[in-house]
Tab-separated table of C-alpha atoms in Angstrom:
chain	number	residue	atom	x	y	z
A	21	UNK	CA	-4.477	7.126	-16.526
A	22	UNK	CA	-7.303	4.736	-18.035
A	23	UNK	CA	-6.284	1.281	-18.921
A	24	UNK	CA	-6.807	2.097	-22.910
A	25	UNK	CA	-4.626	4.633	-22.416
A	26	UNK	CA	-1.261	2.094	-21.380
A	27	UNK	CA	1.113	1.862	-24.259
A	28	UNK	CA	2.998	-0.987	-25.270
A	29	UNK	CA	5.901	-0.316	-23.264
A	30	UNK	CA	4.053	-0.298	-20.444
A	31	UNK	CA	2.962	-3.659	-21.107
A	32	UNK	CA	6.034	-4.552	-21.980
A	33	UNK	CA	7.852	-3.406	-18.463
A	34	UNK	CA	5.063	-4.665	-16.591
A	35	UNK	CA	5.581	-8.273	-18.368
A	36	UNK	CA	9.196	-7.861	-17.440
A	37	UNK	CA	9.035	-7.033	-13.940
A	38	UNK	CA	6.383	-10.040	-13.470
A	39	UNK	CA	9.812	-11.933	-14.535
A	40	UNK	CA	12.526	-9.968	-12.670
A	41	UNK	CA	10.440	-10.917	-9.727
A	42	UNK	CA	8.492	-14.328	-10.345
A	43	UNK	CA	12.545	-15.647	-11.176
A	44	UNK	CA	13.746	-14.830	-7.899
A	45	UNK	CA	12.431	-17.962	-5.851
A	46	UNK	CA	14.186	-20.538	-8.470
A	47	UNK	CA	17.095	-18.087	-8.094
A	48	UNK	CA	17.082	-18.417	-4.563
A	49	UNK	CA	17.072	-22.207	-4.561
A	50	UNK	CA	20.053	-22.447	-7.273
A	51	UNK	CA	21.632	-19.922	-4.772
A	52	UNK	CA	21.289	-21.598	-1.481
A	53	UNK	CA	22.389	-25.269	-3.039
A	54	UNK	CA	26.167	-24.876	-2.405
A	55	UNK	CA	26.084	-20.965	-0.634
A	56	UNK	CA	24.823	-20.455	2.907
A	57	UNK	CA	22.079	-19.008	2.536
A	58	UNK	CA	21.871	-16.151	4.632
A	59	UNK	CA	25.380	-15.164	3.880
A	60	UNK	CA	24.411	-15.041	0.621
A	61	UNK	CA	21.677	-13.368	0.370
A	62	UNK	CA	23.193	-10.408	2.344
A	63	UNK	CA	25.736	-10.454	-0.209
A	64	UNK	CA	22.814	-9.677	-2.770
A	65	UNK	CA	21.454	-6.839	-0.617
A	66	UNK	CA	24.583	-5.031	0.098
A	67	UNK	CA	26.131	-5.376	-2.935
A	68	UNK	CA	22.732	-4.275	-4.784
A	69	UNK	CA	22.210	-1.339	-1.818
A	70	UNK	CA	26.298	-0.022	-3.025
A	71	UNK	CA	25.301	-0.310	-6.478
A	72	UNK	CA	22.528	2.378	-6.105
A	73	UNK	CA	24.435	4.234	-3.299
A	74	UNK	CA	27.327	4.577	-6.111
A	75	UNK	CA	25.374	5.360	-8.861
A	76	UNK	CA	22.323	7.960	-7.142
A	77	UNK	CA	24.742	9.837	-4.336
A	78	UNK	CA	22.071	12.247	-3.804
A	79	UNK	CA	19.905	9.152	-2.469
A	80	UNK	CA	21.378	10.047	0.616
A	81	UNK	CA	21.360	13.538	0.868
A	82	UNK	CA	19.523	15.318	3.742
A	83	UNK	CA	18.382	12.339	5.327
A	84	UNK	CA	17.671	12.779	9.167
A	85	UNK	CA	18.539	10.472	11.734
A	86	UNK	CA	15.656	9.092	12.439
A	87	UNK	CA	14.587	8.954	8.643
A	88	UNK	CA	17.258	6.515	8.592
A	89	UNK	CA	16.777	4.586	11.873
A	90	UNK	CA	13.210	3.682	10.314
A	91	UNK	CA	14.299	2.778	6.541
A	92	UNK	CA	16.892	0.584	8.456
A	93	UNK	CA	14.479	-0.882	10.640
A	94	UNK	CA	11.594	-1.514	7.614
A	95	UNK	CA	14.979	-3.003	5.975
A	96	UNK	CA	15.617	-5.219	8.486
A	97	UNK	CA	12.222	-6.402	8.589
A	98	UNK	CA	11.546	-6.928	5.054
A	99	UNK	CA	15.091	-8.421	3.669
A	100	UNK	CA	15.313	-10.359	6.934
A	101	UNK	CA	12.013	-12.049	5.406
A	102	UNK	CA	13.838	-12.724	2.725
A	103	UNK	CA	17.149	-14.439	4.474
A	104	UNK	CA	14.380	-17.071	6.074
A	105	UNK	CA	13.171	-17.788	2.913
A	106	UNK	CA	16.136	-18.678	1.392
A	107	UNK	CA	16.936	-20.993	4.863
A	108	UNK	CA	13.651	-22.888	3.849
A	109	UNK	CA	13.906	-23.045	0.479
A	110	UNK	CA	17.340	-25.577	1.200
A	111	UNK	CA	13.922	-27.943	2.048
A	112	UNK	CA	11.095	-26.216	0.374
A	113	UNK	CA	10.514	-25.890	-3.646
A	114	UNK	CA	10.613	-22.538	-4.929
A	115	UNK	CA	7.525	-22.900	-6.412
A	116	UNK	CA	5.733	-23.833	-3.077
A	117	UNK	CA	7.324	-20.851	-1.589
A	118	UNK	CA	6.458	-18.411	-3.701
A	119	UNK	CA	3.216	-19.617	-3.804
A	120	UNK	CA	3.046	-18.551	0.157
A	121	UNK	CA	4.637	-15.552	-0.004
A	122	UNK	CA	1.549	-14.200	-2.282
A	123	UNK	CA	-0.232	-14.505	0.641
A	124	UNK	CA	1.226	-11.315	2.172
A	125	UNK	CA	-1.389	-9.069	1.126
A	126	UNK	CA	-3.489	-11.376	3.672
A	127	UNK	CA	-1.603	-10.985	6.531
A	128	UNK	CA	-1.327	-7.043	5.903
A	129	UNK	CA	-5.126	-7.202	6.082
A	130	UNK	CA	-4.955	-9.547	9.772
A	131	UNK	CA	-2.452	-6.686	11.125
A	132	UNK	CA	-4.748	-3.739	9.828
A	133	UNK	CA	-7.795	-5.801	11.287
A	134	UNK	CA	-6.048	-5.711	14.593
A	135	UNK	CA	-5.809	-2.116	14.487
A	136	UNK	CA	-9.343	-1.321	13.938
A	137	UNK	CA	-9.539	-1.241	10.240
A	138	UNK	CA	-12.009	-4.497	10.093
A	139	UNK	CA	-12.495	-5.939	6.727
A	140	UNK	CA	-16.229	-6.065	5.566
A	141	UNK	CA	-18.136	-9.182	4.668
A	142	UNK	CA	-15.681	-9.100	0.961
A	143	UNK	CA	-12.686	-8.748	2.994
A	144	UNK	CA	-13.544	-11.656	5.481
A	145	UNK	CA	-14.181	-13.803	2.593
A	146	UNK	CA	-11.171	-13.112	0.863
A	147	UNK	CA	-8.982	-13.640	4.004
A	148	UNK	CA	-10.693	-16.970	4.823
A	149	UNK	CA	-10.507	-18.135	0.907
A	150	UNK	CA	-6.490	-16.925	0.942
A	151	UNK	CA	-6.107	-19.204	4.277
A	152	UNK	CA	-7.593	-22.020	2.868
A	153	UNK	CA	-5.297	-21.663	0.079
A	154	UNK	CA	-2.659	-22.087	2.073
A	155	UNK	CA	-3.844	-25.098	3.646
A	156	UNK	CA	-4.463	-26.617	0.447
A	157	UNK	CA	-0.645	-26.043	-0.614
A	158	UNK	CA	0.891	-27.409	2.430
A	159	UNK	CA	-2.032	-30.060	2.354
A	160	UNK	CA	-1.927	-33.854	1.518
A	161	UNK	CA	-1.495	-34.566	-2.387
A	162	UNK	CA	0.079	-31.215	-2.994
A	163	UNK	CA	3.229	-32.467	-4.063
A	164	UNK	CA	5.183	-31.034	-1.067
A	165	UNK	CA	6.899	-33.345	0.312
A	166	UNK	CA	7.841	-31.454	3.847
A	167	UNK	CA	4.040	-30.789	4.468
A	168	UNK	CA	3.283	-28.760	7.414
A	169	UNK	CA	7.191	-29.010	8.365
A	170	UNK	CA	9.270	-26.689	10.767
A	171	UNK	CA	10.944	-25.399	7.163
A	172	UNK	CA	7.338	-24.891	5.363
A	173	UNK	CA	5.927	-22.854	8.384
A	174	UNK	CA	9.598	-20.704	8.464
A	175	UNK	CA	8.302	-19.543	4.644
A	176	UNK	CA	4.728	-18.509	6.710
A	177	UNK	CA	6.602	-16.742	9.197
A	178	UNK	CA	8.856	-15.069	6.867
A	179	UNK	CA	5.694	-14.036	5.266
A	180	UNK	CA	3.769	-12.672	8.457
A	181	UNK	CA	7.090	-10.788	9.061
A	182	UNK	CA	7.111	-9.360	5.578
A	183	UNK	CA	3.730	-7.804	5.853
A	184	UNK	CA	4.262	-6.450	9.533
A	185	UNK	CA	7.463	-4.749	8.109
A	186	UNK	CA	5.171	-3.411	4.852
A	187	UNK	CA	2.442	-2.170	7.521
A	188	UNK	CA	4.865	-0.621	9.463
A	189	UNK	CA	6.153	1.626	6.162
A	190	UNK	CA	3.456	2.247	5.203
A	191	UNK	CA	1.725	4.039	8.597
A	192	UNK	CA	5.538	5.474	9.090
A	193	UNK	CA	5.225	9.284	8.960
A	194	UNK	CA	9.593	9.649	9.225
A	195	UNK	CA	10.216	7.102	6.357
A	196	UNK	CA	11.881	8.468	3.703
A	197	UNK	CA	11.227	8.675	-0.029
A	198	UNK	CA	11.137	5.443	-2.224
A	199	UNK	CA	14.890	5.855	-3.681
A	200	UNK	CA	16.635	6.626	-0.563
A	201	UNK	CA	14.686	4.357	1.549
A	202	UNK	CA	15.259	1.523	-0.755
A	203	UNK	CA	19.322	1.837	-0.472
A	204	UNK	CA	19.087	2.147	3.194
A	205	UNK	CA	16.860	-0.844	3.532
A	206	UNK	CA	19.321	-2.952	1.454
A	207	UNK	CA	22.314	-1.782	2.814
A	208	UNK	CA	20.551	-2.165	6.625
A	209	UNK	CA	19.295	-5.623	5.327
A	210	UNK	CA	21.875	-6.991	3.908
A	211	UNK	CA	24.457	-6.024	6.774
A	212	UNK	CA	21.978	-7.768	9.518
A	213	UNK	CA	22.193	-11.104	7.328
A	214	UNK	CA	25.926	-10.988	6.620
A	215	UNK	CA	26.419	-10.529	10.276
A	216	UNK	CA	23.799	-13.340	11.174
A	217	UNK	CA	25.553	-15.128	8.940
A	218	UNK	CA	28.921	-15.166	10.532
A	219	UNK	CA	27.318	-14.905	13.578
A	220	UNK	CA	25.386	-18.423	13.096
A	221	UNK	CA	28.843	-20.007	11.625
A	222	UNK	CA	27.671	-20.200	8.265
A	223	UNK	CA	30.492	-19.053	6.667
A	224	UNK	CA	33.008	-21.709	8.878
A	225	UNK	CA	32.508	-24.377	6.687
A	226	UNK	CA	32.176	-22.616	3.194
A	227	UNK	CA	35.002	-23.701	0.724
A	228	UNK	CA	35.544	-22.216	-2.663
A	229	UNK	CA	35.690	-25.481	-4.283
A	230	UNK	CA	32.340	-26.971	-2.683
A	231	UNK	CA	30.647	-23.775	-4.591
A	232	UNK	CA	29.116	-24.543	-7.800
A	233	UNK	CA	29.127	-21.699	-10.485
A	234	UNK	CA	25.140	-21.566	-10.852
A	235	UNK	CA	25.258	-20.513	-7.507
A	236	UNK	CA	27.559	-17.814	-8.202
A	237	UNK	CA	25.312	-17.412	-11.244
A	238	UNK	CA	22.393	-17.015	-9.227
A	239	UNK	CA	23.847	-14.731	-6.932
A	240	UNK	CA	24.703	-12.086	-9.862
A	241	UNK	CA	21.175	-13.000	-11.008
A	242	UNK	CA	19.645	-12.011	-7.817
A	243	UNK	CA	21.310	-9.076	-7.682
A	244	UNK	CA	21.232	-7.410	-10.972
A	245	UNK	CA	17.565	-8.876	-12.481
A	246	UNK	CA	15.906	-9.653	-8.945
A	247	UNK	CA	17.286	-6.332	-7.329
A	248	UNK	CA	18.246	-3.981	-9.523
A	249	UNK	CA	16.419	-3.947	-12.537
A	250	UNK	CA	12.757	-4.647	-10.656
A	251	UNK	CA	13.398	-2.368	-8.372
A	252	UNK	CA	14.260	0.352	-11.751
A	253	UNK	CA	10.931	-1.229	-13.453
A	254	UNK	CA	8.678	-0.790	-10.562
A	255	UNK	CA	9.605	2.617	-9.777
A	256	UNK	CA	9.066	3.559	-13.686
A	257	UNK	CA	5.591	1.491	-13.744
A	258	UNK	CA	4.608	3.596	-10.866
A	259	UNK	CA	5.065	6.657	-12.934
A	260	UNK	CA	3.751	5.362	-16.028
A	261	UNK	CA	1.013	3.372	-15.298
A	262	UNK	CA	-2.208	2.706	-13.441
A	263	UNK	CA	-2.090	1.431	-9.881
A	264	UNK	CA	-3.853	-1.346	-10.469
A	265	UNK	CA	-2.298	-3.020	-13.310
A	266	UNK	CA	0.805	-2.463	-11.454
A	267	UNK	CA	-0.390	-4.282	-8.404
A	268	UNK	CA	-0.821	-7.404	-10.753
A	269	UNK	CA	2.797	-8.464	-10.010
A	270	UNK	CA	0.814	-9.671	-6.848
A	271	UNK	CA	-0.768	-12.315	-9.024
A	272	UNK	CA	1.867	-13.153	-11.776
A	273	UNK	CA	4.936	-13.275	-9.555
A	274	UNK	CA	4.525	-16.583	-7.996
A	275	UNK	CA	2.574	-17.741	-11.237
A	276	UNK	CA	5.981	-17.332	-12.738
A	277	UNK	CA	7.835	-18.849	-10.118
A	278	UNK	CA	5.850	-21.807	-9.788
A	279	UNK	CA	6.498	-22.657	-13.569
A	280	UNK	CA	10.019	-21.603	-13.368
A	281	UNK	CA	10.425	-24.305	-10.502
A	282	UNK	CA	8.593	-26.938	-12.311
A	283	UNK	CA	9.918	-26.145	-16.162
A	284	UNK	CA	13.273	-25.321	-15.151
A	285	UNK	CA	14.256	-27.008	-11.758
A	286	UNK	CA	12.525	-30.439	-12.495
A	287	UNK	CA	9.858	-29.526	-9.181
A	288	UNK	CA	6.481	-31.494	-9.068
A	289	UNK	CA	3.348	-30.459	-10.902
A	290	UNK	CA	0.473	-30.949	-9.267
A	291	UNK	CA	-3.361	-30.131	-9.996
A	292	UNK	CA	-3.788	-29.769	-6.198
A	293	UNK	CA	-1.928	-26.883	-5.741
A	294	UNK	CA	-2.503	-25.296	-8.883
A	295	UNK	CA	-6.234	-25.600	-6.818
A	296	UNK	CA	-4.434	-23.770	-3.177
A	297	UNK	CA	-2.761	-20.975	-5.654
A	298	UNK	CA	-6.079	-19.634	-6.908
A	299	UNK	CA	-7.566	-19.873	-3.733
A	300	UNK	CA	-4.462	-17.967	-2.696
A	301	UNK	CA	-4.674	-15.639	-5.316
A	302	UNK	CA	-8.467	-15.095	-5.347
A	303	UNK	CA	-7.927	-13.991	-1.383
A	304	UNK	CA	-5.365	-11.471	-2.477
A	305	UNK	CA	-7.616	-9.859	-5.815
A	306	UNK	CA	-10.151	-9.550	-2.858
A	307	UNK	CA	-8.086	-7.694	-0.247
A	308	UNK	CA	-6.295	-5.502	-2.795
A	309	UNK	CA	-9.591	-4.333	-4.457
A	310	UNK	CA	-10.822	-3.312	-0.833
A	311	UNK	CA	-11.026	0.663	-0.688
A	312	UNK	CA	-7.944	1.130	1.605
A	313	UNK	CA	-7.869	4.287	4.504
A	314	UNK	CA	-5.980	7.522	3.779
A	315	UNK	CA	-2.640	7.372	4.294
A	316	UNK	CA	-2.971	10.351	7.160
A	317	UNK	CA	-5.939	8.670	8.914
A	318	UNK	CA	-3.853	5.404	8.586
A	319	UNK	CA	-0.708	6.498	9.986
A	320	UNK	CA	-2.840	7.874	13.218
């Protein structure tokens, strides 16, 4: 589909989904003031993972074993990201993090690199320019005050996690299709967190009355904007529109965030890291505009 040929709607959806998703760090941060945070955000995934399950029963219909052992796994993987970022974001602005997390695309490109799909002299660049990005945000001046802290370098590895879960769907030849391997990957997901959760005693000291109702708020945010109706508009932007422009949430997501966090949530505004963002995001337009292998040669 050419780009002159994308109606309105499109546009419209696309602009949508860039805040269904670019909402969900400030969400997160509401969420995790007064609600453990892993806890929580297993509540999100499960409760988002029944939702479908209720509503699409044929989701699950003729799905093999091990179709479902590796949309669990991926699940795990990519929602457990998720639970550490909401740990960090108890110490990290939402803005900051989000900012990070758009650095996935870069660490999909390390993985692939260690696999023998080398980036070219564009590639290299962009990974190098994303990096420094990331220096730049966690760097002096940047208005974060935890720096190069234990709970700014959880967001990283949440991140590197992320993308090794994302590489590992996409060269999986038994995943299952996008619908089906959604709901198992929240339901998996959001199981492993409760558990963790109780597990890690999170859920010991939690007292109704120590629970403030934006968190609750947040919570049904997360679950029906952040979950639900992004994952609805991706899937239908998939169908309806070019690749590319889809891919944009890439860019736009933490753009949103990081004005959400600062308009919204009172977080600090800095020139610097407006600075480590488009370094960030310049790294990213770089790797994603890289002709990418077949997905049969890929998965080999």
């Amino acid at each position: 589909m050419p780009e002159s040929a994308v109606r309105p709607s499109t546009l419209g959806a696309l602009a949508a989904l860039w805040l269904c998703w670019g909402t969900s760090f400030p969400a997160i941060r509401v969420l995790v003031a007064t609600l453990p945070p892993l806890s929580a955000m297993g509540a999100v995934f499960l409760v988002a993972g029944l939702a479908l399950a209720v509503t699409r029963p044929h989701a699950l219909r003729g799905l093999r074993r091990r179709e479902v052992a590796t949309a669990a796994g991926v699940g795990v993987g990519l929602l457990g990201s998720q639970g550490l970022v909401a740990v960090a974001e108890r110490h990290v602005f939402a803005g900051v993090a989000a900012l990070l997390a758009a650095a996935i695309p870069l660490w999909v490109a390390g993985f692939r690199a260690t696999l023998g799909d080398r980036p070219d002299r564009k590639g290299l660049l962009g990974l190098f320019c994303g990096l420094g990005g990331i220096v730049v945000v966690l760097g002096p001046g940047s208005g974060a005050p935890f720096g190069w802290s234990s709970w700014a370098l959880l967001v990283v590895a949440a991140t590197v996690s992320w993308a090794a879960a994302t590489l590992w769907a996409s060269r999986s030849a038994s995943l299952p299709g996008p619908l089906p391997a959604t709901v198992v990957q929240l339901l998996a997901g959001g199981l492993v967190l409760l558990t963790t959760g109780a597990l890690t005693g999170e859920l010991a000291g939690l007292t109704p009355g120590a629970v403030e109702p934006a968190s609750l708020g947040a919570l049904g945010y997360l679950v029906l904007v952040d979950s639900l109706a992004g994952f609805a508009l991706y899937n239908r932007l998939l169908r309806t529109a070019p690749v590319a422009l889809v891919s944009t949430y890439a860019y736009m997501v933490p753009v949103v965030a990081y004005a959400v966090g600062v308009l919204m949530l009172g977080e600090p505004f800095e020139p610097v890291t407006l600075l480590g963002a488009a370094l960030i995001l310049a790294g990213v337009a770089a790797e994603t505009a890289r002709p990418k292998p077949h997905p049969r040669r890929a998965s080999r």
